[in-house]
Coordinates of C-alpha atoms in Angstrom, one line a residue:
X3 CA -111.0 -199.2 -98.2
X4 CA -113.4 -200.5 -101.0
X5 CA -116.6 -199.2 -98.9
X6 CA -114.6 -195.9 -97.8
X7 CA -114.2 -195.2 -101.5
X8 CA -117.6 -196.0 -102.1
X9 CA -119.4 -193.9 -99.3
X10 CA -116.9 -191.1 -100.5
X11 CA -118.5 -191.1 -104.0
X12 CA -122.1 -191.3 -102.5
X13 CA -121.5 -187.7 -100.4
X14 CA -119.7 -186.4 -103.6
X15 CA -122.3 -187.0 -105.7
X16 CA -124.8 -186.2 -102.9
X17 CA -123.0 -182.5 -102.9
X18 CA -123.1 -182.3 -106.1
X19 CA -126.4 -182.9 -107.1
X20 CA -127.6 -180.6 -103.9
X21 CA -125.8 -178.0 -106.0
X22 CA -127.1 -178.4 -108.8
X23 CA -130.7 -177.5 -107.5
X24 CA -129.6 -174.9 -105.6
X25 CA -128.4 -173.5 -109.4
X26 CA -131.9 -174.2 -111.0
X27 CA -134.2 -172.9 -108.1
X28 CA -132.3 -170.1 -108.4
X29 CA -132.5 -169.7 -112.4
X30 CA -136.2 -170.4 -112.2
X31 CA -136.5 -167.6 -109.7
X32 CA -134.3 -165.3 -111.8
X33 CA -136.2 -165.9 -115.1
X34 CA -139.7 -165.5 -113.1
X35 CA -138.7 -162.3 -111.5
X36 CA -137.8 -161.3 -115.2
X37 CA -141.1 -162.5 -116.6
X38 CA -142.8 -160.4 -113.7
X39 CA -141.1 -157.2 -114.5
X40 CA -141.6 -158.0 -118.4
X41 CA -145.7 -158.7 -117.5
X42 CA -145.9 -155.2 -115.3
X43 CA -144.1 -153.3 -117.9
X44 CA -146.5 -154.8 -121.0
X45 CA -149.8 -152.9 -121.2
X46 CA -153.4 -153.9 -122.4
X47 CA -156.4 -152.7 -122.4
X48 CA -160.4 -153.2 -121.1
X49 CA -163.7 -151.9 -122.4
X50 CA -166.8 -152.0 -120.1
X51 CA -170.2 -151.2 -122.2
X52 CA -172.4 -149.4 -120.5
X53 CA -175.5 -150.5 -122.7
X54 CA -176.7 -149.7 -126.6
X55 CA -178.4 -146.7 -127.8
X56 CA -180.8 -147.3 -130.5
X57 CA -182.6 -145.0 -132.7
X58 CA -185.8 -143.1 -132.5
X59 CA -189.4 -143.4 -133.8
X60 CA -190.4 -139.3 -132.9
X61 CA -193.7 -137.8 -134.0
X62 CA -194.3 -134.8 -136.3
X63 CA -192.5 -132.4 -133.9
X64 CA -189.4 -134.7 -132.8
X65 CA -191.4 -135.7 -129.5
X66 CA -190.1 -139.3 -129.2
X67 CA -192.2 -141.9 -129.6
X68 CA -189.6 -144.4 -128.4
X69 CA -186.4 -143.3 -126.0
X70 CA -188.7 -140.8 -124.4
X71 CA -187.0 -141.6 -120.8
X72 CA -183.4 -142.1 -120.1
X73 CA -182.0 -144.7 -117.4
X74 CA -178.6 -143.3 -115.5
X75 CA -175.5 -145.9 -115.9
X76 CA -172.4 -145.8 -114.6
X77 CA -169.2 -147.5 -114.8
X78 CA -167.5 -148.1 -111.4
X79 CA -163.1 -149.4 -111.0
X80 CA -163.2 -150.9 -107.9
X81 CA -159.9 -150.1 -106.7
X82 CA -160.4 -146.5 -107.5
X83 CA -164.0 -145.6 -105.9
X84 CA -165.3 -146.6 -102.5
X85 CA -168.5 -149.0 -101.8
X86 CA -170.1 -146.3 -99.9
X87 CA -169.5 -143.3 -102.8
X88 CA -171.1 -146.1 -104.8
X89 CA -174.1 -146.8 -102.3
X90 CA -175.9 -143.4 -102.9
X91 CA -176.3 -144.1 -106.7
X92 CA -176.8 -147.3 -106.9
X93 CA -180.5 -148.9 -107.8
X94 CA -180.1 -152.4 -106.8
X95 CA -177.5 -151.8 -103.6
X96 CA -177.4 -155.6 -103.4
X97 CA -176.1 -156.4 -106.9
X98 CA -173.9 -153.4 -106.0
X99 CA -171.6 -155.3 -103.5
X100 CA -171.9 -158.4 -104.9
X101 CA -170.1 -157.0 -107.9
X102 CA -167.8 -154.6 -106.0
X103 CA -167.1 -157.6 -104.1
X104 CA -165.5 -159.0 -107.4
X105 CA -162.9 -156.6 -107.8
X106 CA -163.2 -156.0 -111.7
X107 CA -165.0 -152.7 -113.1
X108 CA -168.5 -153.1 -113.7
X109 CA -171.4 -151.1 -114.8
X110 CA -175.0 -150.6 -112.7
X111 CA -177.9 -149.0 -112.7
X112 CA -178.5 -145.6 -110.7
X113 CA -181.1 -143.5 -109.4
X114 CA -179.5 -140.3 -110.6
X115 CA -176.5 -138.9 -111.8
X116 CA -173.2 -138.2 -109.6
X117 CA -170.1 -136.2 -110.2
X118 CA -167.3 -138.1 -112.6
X119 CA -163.7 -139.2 -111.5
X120 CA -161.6 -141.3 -113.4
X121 CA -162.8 -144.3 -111.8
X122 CA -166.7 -143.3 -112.1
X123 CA -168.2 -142.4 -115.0
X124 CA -172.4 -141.9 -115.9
X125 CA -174.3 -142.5 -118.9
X126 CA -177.5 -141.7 -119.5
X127 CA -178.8 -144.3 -122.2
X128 CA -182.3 -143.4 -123.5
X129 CA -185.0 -146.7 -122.2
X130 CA -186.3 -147.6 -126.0
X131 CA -189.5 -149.3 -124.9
X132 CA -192.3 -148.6 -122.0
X133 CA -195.1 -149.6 -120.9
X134 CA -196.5 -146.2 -121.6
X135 CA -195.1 -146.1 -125.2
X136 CA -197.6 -144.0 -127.3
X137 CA -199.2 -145.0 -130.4
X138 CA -198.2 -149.1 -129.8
X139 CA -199.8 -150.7 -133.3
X140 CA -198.2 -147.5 -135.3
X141 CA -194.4 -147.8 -132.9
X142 CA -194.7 -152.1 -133.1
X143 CA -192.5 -154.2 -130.4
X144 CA -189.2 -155.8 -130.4
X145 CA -188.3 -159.6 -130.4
X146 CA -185.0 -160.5 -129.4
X147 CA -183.6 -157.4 -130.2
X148 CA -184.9 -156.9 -133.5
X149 CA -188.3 -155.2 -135.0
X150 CA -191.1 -157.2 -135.2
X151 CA -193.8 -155.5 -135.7
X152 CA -195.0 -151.7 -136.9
X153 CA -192.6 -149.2 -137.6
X154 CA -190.0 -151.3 -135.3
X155 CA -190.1 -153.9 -137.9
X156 CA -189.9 -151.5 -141.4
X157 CA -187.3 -149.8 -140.1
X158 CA -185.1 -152.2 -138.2
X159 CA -181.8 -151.5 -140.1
X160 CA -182.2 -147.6 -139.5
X161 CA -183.3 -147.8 -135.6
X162 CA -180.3 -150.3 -134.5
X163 CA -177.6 -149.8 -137.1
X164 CA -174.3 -148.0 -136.9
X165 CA -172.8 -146.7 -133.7
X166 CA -175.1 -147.4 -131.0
X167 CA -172.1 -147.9 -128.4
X168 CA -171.5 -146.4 -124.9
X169 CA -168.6 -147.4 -123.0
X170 CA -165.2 -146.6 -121.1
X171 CA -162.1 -148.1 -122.4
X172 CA -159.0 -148.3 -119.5
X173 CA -155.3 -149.3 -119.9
X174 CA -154.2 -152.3 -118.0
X175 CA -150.9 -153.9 -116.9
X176 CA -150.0 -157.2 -117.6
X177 CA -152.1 -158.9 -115.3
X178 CA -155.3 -157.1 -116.4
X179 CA -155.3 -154.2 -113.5
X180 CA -156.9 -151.1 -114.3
X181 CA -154.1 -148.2 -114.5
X182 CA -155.7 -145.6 -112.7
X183 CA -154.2 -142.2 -113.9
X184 CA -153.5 -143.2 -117.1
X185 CA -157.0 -142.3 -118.4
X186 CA -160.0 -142.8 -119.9
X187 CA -161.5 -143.6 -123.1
X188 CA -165.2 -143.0 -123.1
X189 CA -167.8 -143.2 -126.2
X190 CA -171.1 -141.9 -125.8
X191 CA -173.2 -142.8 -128.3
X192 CA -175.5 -140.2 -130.5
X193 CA -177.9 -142.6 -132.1
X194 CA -180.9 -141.6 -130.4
X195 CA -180.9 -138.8 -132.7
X196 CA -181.2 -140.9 -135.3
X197 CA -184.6 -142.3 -136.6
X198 CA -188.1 -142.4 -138.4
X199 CA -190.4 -139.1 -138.1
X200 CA -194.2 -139.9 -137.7
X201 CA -196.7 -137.3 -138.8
X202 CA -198.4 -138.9 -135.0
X203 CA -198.5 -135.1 -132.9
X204 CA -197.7 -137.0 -129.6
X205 CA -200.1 -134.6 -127.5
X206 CA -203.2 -135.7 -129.7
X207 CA -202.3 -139.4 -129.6
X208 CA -202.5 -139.3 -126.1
X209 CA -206.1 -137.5 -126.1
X210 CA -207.1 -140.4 -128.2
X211 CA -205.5 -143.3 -126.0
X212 CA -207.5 -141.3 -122.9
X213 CA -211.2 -140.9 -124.8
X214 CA -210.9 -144.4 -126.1
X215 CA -210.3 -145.8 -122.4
X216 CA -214.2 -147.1 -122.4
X217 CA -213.6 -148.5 -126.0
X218 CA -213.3 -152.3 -125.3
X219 CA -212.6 -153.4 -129.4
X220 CA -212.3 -150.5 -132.1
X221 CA -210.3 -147.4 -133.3
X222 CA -209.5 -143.9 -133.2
X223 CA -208.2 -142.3 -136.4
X224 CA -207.4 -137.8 -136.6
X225 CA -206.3 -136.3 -139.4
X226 CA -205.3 -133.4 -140.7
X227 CA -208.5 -132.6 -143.6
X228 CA -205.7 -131.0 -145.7
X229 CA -202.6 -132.8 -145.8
X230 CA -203.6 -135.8 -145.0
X231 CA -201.2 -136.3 -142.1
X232 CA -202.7 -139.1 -139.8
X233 CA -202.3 -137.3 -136.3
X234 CA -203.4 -140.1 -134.4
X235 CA -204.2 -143.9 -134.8
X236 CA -205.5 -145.9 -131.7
X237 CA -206.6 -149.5 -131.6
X238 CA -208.4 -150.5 -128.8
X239 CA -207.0 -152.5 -126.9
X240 CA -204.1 -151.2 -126.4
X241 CA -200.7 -153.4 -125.5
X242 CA -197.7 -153.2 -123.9
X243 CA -194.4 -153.1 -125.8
X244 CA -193.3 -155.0 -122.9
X245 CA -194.7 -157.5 -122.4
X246 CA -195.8 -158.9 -125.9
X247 CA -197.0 -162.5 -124.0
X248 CA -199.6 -161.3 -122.0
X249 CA -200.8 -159.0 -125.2
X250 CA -200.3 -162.9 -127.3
X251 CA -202.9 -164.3 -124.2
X252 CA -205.5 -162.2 -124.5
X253 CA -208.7 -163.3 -126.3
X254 CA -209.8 -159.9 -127.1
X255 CA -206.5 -159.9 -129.8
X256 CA -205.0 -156.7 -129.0
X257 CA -202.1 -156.9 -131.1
X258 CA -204.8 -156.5 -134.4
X259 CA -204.7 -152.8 -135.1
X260 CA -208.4 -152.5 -136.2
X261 CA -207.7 -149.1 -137.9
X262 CA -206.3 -151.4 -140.8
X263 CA -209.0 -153.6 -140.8
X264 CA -212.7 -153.6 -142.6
X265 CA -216.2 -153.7 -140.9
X266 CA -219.6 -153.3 -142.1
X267 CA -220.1 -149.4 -142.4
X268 CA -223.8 -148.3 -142.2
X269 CA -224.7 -144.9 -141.8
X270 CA -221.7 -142.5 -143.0
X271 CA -222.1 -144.3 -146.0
X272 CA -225.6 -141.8 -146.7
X273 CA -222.8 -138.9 -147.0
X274 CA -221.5 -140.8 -150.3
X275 CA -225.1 -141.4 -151.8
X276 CA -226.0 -137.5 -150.6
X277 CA -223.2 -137.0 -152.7
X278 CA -223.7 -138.4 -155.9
X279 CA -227.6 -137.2 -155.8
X280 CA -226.4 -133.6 -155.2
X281 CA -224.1 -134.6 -158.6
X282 CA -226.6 -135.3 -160.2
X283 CA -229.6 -132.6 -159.0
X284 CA -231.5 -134.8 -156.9
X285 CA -230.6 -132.7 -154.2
X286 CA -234.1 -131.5 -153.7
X287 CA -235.4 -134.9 -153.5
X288 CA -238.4 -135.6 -151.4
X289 CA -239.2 -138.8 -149.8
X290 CA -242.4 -139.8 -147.4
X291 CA -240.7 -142.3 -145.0
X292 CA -243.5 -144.7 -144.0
X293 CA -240.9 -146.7 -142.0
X294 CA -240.4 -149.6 -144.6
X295 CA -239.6 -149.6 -148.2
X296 CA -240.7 -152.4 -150.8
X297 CA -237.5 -152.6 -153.5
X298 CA -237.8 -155.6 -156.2
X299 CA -240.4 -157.6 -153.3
X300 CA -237.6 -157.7 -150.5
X301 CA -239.0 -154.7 -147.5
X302 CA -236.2 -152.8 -146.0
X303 CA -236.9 -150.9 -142.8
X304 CA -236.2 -147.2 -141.4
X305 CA -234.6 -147.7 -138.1
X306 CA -238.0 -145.5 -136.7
X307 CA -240.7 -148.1 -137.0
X308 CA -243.4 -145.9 -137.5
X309 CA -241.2 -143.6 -140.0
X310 CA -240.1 -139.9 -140.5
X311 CA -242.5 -138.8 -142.3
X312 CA -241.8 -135.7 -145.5
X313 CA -238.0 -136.0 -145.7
X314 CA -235.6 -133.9 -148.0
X315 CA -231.9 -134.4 -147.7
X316 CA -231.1 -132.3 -144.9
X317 CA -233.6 -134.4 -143.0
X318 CA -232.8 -137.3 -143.8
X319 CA -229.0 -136.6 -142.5
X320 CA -230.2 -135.7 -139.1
X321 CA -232.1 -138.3 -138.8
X322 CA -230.3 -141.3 -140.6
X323 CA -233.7 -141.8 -142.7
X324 CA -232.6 -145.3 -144.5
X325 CA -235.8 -145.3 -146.5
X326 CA -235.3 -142.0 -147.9
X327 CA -231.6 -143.0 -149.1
X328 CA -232.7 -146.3 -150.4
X329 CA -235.4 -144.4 -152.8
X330 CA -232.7 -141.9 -153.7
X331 CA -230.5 -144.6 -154.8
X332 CA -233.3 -146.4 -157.1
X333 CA -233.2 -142.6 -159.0
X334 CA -229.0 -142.8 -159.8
X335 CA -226.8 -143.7 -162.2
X336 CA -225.6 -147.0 -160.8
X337 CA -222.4 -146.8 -162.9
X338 CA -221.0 -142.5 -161.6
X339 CA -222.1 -143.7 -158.2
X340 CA -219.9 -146.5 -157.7
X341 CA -217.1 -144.9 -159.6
X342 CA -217.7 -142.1 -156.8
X343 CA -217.8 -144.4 -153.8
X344 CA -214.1 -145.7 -155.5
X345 CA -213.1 -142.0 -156.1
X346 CA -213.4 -141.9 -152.4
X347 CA -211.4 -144.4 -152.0
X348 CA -213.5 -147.1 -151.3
X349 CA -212.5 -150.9 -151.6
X350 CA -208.7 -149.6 -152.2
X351 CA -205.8 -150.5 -150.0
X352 CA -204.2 -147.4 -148.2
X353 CA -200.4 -148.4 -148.2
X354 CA -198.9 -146.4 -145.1
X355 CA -195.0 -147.4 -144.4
X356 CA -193.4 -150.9 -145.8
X357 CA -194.8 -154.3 -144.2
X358 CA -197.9 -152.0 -142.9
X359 CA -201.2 -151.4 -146.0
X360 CA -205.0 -151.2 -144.8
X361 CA -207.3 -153.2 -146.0
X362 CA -209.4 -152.1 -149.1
X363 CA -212.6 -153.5 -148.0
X364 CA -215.5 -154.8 -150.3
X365 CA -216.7 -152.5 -152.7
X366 CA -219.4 -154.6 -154.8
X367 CA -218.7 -154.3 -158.3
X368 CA -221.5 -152.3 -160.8
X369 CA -222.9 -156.1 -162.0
X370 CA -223.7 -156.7 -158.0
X371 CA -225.3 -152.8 -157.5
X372 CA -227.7 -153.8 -160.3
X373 CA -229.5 -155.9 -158.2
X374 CA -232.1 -153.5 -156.8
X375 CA -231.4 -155.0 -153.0
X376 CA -228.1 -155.0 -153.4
X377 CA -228.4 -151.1 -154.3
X378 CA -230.6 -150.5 -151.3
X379 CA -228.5 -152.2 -148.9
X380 CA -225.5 -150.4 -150.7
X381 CA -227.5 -146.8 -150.3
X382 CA -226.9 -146.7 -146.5
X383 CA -224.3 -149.0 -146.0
X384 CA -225.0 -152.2 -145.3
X385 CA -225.0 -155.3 -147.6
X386 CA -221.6 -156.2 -149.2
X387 CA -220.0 -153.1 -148.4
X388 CA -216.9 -152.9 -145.7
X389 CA -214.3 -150.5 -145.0
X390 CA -211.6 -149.4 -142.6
X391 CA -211.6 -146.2 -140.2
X392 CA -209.1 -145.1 -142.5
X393 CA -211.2 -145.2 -145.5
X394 CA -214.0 -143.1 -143.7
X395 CA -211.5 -141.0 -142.4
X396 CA -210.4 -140.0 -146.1
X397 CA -213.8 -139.4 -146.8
X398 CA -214.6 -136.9 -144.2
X399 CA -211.2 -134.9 -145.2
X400 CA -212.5 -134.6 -148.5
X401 CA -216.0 -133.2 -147.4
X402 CA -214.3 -130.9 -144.9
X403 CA -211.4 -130.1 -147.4
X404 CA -213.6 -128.5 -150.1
X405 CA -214.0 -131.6 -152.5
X406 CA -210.2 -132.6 -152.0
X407 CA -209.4 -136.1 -151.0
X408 CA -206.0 -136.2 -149.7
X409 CA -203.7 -139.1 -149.6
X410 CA -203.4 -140.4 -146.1
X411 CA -199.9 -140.6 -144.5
X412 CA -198.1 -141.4 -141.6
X413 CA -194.5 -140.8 -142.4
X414 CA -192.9 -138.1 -142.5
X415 CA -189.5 -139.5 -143.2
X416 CA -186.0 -139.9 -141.9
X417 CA -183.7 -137.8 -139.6
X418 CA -180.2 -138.0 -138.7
X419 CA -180.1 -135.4 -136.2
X420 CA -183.5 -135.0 -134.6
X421 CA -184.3 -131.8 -135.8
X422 CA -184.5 -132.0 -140.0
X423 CA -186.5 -134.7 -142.7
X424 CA -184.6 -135.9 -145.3
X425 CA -186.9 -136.6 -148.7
X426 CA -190.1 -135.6 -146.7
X427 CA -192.9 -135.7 -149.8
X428 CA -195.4 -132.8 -150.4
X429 CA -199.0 -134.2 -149.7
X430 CA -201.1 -135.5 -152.8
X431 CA -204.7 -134.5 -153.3
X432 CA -207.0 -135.3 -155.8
X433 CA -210.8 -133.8 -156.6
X434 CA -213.9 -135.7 -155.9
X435 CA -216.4 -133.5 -155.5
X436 CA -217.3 -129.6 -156.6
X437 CA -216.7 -127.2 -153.8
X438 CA -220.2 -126.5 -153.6
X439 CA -221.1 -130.0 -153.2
X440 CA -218.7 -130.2 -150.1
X441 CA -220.2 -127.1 -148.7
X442 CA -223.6 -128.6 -148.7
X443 CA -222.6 -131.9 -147.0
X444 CA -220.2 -130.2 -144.3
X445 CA -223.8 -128.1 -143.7
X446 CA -225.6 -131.5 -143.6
X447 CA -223.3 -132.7 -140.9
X448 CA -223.5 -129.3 -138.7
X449 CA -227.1 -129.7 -138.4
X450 CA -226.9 -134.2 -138.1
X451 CA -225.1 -132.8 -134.4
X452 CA -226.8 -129.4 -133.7
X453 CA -230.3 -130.1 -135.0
X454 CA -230.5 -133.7 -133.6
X455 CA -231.6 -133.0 -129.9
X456 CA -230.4 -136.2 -128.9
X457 CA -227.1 -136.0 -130.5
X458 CA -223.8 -136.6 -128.1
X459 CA -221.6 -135.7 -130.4
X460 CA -222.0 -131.7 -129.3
X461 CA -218.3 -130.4 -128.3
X462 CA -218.5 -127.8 -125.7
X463 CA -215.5 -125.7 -126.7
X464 CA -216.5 -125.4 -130.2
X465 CA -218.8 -126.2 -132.9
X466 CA -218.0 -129.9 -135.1
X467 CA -220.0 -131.4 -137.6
X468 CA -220.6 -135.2 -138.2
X469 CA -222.4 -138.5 -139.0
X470 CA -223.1 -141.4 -136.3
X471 CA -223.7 -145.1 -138.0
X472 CA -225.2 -147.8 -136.4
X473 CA -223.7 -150.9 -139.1
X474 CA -225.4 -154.2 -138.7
X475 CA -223.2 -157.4 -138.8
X476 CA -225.4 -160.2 -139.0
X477 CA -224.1 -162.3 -136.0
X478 CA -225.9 -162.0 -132.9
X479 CA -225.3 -162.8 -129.0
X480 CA -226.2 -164.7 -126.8
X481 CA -229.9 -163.1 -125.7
X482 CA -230.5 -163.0 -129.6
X483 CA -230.1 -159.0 -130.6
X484 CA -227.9 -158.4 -133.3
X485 CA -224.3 -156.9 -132.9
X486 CA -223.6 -153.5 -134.8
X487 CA -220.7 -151.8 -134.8
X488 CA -220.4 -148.1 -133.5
X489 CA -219.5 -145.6 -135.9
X490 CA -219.0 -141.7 -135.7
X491 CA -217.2 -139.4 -138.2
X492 CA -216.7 -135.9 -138.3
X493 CA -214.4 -132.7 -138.4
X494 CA -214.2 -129.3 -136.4
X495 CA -214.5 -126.3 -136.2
X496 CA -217.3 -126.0 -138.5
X497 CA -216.4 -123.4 -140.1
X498 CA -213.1 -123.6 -141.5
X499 CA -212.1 -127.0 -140.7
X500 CA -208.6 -128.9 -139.7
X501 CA -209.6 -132.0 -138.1
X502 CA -211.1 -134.9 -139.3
X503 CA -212.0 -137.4 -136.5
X504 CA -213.3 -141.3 -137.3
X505 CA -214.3 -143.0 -134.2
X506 CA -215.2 -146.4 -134.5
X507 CA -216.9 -149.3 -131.4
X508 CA -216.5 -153.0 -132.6
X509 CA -219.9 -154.6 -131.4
X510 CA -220.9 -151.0 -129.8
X511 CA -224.0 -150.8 -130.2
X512 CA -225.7 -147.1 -131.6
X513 CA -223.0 -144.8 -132.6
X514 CA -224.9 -141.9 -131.1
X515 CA -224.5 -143.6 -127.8
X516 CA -221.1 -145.3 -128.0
X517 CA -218.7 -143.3 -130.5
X518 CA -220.5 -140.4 -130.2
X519 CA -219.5 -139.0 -126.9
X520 CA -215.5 -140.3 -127.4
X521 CA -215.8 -138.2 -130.8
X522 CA -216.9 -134.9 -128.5
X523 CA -214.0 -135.8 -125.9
X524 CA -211.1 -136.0 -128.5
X525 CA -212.4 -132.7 -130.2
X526 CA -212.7 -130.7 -126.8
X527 CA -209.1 -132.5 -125.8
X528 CA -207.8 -131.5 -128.9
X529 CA -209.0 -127.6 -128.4
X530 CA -208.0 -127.6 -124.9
X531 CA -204.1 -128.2 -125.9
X532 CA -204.2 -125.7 -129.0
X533 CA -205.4 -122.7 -126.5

């Protein structure tokens, strides 16, 4: 009876317990189904960024500098667009399935534009950097996402601050499915309006980039002779924005902008000395060029061996007579004609945009010009002396702006909306010379390219005037003949000039066979564009 009882208790309890987890399974399933109904009924949502706009670096006409092409994105929901819709937009068509394959929206790169659907939606986001970026030392390069350099650098905060978003924003369910139908939230982001505003005219940058293609070291500087507006400023070599390592590798340094930096001057210097002896009515000076000149026992020699001969001024331009210009300098007043050369800028920075000055050169002080070599080497500029393009640039838009030096520039300022300048400044001139005195240097220069029948520097679509330099450095190569640097500067047209153009070879050799035939080629380019 005992075990009866006993075995009865077991299947009681048995039941019982069987019950009891038939009652829970069921609660469990009850309370899961709830928590799936609760879970479809809750709503989120998902953004999926399409990429950042950043802001522009355009030049004096809004042509951008930066964000001059645009790359096609689009955003793509799986479940409501079709692998093979995709296929026919897609760049990379194997990155395409691999993220269709994933199920979850995604964006991707496209070869052009398609029509939109709630599950499909382009962009097109503007490419910020190229190889092909114009104007590389002025625009600068990125690193890590931030300026580093050039204009990219000064105005960081301004090119990638604020709203620089583009995206789609979708409701989802509970379990993070896209709700098709319920639509879309898309931002399309306006920065690239945004930016700086170069006074670089984009077409005449790229005429200097071409000329200067034979230009292994050196510079290209236009300006406009009035404002002062720097139109274009090469460095040679040239870089690509994107790819800053290779540029970092290479022993020729192209990441120097040698507009901004100072080299032995030579030649154009005679313009300053022709200058001050017109100031002080010594233009009608005569010299007899023998082909050396004895100053204080040291001999300094013409560049023609056997000399010029009878030179006045005008001759002595044409033919870059040293002698003549060292025995003009021996007649000045050592004190006006340094304060001219300063006047003219000479041996004084030339700030151009925050984080970016030129150099201010040597200009030797009045003590070191009373040394009578000094003063010679000084009269056609060689000795101490040093300057940047930029400097000899200035100069020449004084001479071709009627005695006005203006204050170089390459801002113009900032825009919010590609089309207007906030706070643009008026330019700033000041007076260095008489207008006659300009007039008869600007006439000195016509005849250094016209009268000179081996000058390259002759334009063929119009007429120019100018000064070639041959500027000795002092260090030598490898067979023993002394490095100079190339030089040419001069503006166009002759008679009512706009232009001034500073061409400058590192290590080129004569400037009438190096810098002058790129100075020729920029002023025909530059003609060619304006008819």
């Amino acid at each position: 009876m005992r075990r009866r009882s006993e075995y009865g208790i077991l299947i009681l309890t048995a039941a019982f317990f069987l019950m009891f987890t038939v009652l829970v399974c069921n609660y469990l399933k009850l309370a899961q189904k709830h928590e799936y109904v609760r879970a479809a009924e809750e709503s989120s949502f998902i953004k999926i960024n399409a990429g950042d706009t950043e802001g522009t670096i355009f030049d004096r006409n809004f042509v951008p500098l930066t964000n001059a092409e645009n790359s096609v994105i689009a955003v793509a929901v799986p479940s409501a667009v079709s692998l093979d819709e995709l296929y026919e937009y897609a760049e990379d068509k194997s990155a395409l399935r691999e993220k269709y394959a994933d199920g979850k929206a995604f964006a991707f790169r496209c070869v052009r534009r398609g029509e939109e659907q709630e599950g499909l939606t382009f962009f097109d986001i503007p490419v910020h950097c190229s190889d092909d970026t114009l104007a590389p030392h002025v625009v600068g390069y990125l690193s890590e996402g931030r300026g580093a350099s050039g204009l990219e650098y000064a105005y960081d905060r301004i090119l990638r601050g604020g709203n620089t978003e583009n995206s789609v924003t979708y409701s989802t369910d509970g379990f993070g499915n896209i709700l098709i139908g319920a639509g879309k939230d898309v931002i399309r982001s306006s920065k690239e309006k945004n930016g700086a505003v170069t006074t670089i005219d984009a077409g005449i940058q790229q005429i200097c980039e071409n000329a200067g293609d034979s230009i292994e070291k050196g510079a290209i500087v236009v300006t406009d002779v009035e404002s002062g507006d720097i139109l274009a400023l090469a460095s040679f070599p040239c870089f690509s924005t994107e790819n800053i390592g290779a540029a970092l590798d290479d022993e020729k340094s192209p990441l120097i902008n040698r507009a901004l930096y100072s080299y032995s001057v030579g030649s154009v210097f005679k313009l300053v000395t022709a200058c001050e002896g017109i100031n002080e009515e010594l233009g009608g000076f005569v010299h007899d060029c023998s082909g050396s000149i004895n100053v204080g026992g040291q001999v300094f020699h013409c560049h023609k061996s056997d000399g010029h001969g009878v030179q006045g001024m005008s001759e002595a331009i044409i033919n870059s007579c040293n002698t003549y210009f060292i025995a003009l300098s021996q007649l000045l007043d050592t004190q006006k004609y340094r304060s001219l050369a300063a006047e003219f800028g000479f041996g004084r920075e030339i700030y151009l945009w925050a984080g970016m000055t030129a150099s201010g050169g040597v200009l030797p002080t009045e003590k070191e010009l009373l040394v009578p070599a000094e003063l010679a080497n000084f009269s056609f500029g060689q000795g101490r002396l040093t300057a940047t393009p930029l400097q000899v640039n200035a100069m020449t838009c004084a001479i071709a702006n009627g005695g006005e030096l203006p204050q170089l520039a390459i801002m113009r300022g900032i825009t919010v909306d590609g089309e207007t300048v906030g706070n643009e400044k008026p330019p700033r001139c000041s007076r260095v010379m008489s207008e006659e005195t300009s007039a008869e240097l600007r006439r000195m220069m016509i005849e250094a390219v016209y009268l000179n029948e081996d000058s390259n520097a002759c334009p063929k679509l119009i007429r120019a005037g100018a000064k070639t330099s041959t500027a000795q450095t002092g260090r030598f190569d490898s067979d023993g003949e002394e490095l100079c640097h190339a030089w040419i500067t001069g503006f166009f047209p002759s008679s009512s000039p706009t232009y001034a153009v500073t061409v400058l070879v590192e290590d080129g050799g004569y400037g009438n066979d190096s810098a002058a035939p790129v100075f020729a080629r920029i002023v025909d380019g530059i003609m060619q564009i304006e008819r």
